[in-house]
Coordinates of C-alpha atoms in Angstrom, one line a residue:
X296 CA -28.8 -30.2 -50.6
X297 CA -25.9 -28.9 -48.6
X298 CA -23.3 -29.2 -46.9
X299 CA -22.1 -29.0 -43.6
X300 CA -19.3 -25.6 -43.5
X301 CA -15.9 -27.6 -42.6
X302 CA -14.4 -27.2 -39.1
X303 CA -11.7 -25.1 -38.9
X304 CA -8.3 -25.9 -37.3
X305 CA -7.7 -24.1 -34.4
X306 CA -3.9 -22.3 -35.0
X307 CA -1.5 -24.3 -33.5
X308 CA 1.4 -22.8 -32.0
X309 CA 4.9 -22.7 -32.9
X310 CA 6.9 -25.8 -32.0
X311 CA 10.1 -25.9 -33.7
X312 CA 13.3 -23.3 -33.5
X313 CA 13.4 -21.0 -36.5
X314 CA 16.5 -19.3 -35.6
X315 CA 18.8 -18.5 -32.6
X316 CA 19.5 -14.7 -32.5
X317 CA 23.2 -13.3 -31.3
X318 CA 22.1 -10.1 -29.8
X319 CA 25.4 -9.4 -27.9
X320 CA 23.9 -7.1 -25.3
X321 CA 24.5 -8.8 -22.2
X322 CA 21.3 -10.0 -20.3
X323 CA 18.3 -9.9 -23.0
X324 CA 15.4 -8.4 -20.8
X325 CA 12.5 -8.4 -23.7
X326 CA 11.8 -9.3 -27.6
X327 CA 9.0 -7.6 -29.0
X328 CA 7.9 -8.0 -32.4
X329 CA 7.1 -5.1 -34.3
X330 CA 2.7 -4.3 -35.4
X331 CA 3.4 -6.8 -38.7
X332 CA 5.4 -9.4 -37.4
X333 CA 8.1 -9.2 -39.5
X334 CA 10.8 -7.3 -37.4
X335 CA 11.7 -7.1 -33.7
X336 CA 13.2 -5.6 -31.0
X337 CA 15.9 -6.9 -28.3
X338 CA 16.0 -5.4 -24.7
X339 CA 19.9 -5.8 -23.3
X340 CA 21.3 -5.1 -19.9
X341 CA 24.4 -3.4 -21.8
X342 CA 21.8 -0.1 -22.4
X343 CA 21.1 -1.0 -25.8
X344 CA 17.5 -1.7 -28.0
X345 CA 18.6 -3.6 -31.1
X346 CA 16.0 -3.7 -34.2
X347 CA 16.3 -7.0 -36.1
X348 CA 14.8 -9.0 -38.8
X349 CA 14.4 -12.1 -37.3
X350 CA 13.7 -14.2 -40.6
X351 CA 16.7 -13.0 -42.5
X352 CA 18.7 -13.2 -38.4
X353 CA 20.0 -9.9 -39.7
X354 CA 20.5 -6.9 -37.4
X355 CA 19.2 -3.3 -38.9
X356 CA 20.0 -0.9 -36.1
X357 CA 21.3 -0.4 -32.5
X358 CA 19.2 2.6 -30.7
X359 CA 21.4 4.0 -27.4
X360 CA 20.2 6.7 -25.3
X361 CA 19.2 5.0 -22.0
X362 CA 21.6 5.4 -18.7
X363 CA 20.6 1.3 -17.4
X364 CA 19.6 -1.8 -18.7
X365 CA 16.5 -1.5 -21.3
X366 CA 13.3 -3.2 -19.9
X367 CA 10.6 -3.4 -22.2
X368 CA 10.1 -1.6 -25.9
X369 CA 7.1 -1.4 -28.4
X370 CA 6.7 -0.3 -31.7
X371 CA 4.1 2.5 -33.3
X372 CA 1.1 1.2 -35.4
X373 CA 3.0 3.1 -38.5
X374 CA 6.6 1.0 -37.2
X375 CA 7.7 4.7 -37.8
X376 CA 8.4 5.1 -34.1
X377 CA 9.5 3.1 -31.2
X378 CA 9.2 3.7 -27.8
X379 CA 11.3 1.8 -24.9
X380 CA 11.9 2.2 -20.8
X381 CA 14.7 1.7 -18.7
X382 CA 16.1 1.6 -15.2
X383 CA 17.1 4.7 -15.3
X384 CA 13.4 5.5 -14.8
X385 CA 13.0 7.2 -18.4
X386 CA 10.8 6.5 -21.3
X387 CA 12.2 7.4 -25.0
X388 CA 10.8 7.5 -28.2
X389 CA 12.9 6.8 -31.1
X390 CA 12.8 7.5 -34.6
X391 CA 13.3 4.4 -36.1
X392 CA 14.9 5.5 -39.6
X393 CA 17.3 7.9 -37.9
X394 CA 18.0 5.7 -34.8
X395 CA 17.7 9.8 -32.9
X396 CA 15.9 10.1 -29.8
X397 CA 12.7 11.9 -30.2
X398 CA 11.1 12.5 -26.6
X399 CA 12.4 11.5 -23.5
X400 CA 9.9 11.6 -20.6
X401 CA 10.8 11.7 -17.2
X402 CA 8.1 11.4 -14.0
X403 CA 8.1 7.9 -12.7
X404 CA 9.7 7.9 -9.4
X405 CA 11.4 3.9 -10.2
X406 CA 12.6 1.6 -13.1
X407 CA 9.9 1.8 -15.9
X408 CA 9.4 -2.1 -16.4
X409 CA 6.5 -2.0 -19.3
X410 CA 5.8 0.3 -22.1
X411 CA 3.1 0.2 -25.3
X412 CA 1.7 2.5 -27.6
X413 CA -2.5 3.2 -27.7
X414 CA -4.1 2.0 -31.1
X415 CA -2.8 5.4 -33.2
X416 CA 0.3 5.2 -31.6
X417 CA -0.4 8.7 -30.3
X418 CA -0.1 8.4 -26.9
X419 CA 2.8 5.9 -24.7
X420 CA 1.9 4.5 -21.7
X421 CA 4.6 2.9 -18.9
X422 CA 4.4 1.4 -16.1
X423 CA 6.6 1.4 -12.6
X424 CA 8.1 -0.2 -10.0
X425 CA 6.9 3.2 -7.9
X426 CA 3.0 1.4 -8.8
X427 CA 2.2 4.3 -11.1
X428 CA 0.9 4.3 -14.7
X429 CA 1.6 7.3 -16.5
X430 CA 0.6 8.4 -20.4
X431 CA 2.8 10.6 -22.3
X432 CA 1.6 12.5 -25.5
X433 CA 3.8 11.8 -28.2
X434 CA 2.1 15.0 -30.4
X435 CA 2.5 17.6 -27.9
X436 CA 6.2 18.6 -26.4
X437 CA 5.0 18.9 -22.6
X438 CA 7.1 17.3 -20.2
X439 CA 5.0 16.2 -17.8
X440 CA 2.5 12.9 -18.2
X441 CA -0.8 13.8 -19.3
X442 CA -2.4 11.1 -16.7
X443 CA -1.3 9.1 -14.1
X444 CA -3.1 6.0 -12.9
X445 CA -1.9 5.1 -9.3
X446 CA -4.7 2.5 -8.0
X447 CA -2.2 -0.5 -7.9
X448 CA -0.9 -1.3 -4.5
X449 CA 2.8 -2.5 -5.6
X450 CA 5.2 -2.2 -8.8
X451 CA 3.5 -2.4 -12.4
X452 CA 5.1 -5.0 -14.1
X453 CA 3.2 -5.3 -17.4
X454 CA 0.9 -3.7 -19.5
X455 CA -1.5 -4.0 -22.6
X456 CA -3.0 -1.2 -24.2
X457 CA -6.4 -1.5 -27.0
X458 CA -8.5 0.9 -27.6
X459 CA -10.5 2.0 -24.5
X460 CA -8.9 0.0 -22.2
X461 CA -5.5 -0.8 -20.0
X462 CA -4.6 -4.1 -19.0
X463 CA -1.9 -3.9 -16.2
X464 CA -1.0 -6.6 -14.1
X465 CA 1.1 -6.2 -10.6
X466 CA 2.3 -8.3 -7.8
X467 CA 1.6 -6.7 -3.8
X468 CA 1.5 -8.4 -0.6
X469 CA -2.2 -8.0 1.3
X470 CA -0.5 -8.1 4.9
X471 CA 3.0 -8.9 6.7
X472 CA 1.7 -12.7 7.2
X473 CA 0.0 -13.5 3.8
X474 CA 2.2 -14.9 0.5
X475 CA 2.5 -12.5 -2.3
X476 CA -0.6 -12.5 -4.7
X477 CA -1.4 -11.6 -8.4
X478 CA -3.0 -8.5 -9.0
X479 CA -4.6 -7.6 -12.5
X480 CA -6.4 -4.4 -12.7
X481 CA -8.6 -2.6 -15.5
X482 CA -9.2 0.9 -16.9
X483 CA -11.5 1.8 -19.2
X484 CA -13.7 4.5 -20.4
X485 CA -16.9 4.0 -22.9
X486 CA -16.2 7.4 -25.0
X487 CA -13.1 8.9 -24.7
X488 CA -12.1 10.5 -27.8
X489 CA -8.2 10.0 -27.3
X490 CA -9.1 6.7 -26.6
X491 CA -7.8 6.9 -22.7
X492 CA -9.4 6.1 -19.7
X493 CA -10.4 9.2 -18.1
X494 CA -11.5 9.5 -15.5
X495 CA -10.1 5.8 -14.6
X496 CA -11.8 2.9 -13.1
X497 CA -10.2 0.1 -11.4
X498 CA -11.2 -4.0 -11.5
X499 CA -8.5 -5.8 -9.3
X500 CA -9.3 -9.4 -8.5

């Protein structure tokens, strides 16, 4: 005889303050957790990206290298790495032990609001306020973007990243009369072996 498999509860989210973080950098713009969950990162408007163990509320290290207000920051798969972008239209990559700048990519034409690392943490990809998507490789030491996605009709302002696809999602006005609308667009290639969309292919609903 047996028996039915019990249900499992569906995971609930959290509904109770854990802990209230001081981060001391003037307008936080983003928190992003780290690949494990058990560090994070804080965006200020002072310039600074702060690394922090939330659980302990302890602060481990302040990274500053950007000209304006930090945007949005991610961490590599290996949390050896960290990559953030700024108003000041840059994208750096940080070692996170040494708190030194590691590559700093300049190309997008506006304030780089999003940034994330693909799967092997290989390769950073931001997006702009000037509607462009570019990819920097973080192996190589060339300047330039190794792709640049420009389909969207207005500013990027967020991104996701797996492995053969972007997720980036925009807000443009269709004419002078309508409201502003939602855009959400996705590339994706079926066997790429850097895992990028090339060439790219756009959904925008």
């Amino acid at each position: 005889m047996s028996f039915p498999a019990p249900k499992l509860k569906s995971p609930e989210l959290p509904q109770h303050l854990h802990r209230r973080l001081a981060c001391n950098q003037g307008a936080v713009r983003a928190v992003r957790f780290n690949a494990d969950g058990h560090y994070c990162m804080t965006c200020g408007s002072d310039k600074s990206l702060k690394l922090w163990n939330p659980h302990k509320g302890t602060m481990l290290k302040t990274y500053s290298g950007h000209g304006y207000e930090v945007l949005d920051a991610a961490g590599s798969c290996d949390n050896s790495q960290i990559c953030s972008c700024s108003s000041d239209k840059t994208v750096i990559l940080w070692d996170v032990a040494q708190g030194q700048v590691v590559r700093k990519f300049r190309g997008h034409a506006g304030k780089v609001n999003c940034v994330d690392f693909n799967e092997e943490s290989t390769v950073v990809v931001s997006g702009s306020i000037d509607s462009s998507i570019r990819c920097w490789d973080c192996r190589s030491r060339r300047p330039e973007a190794i792709q640049i996605l420009d389909e969207a009709k207005d500013g990027i302002s967020s991104i996701k990243v797996s492995d053969h696809e972007i997720l980036a999602g925009s807000v443009f006005c269709s004419s002078h009369i309508a409201p502003p609308s939602l855009s959400v667009a996705l590339w994706w290639e079926e066997h790429t072996p850097c895992h990028l969309p090339l060439p790219p292919m756009c959904i925008q609903s």
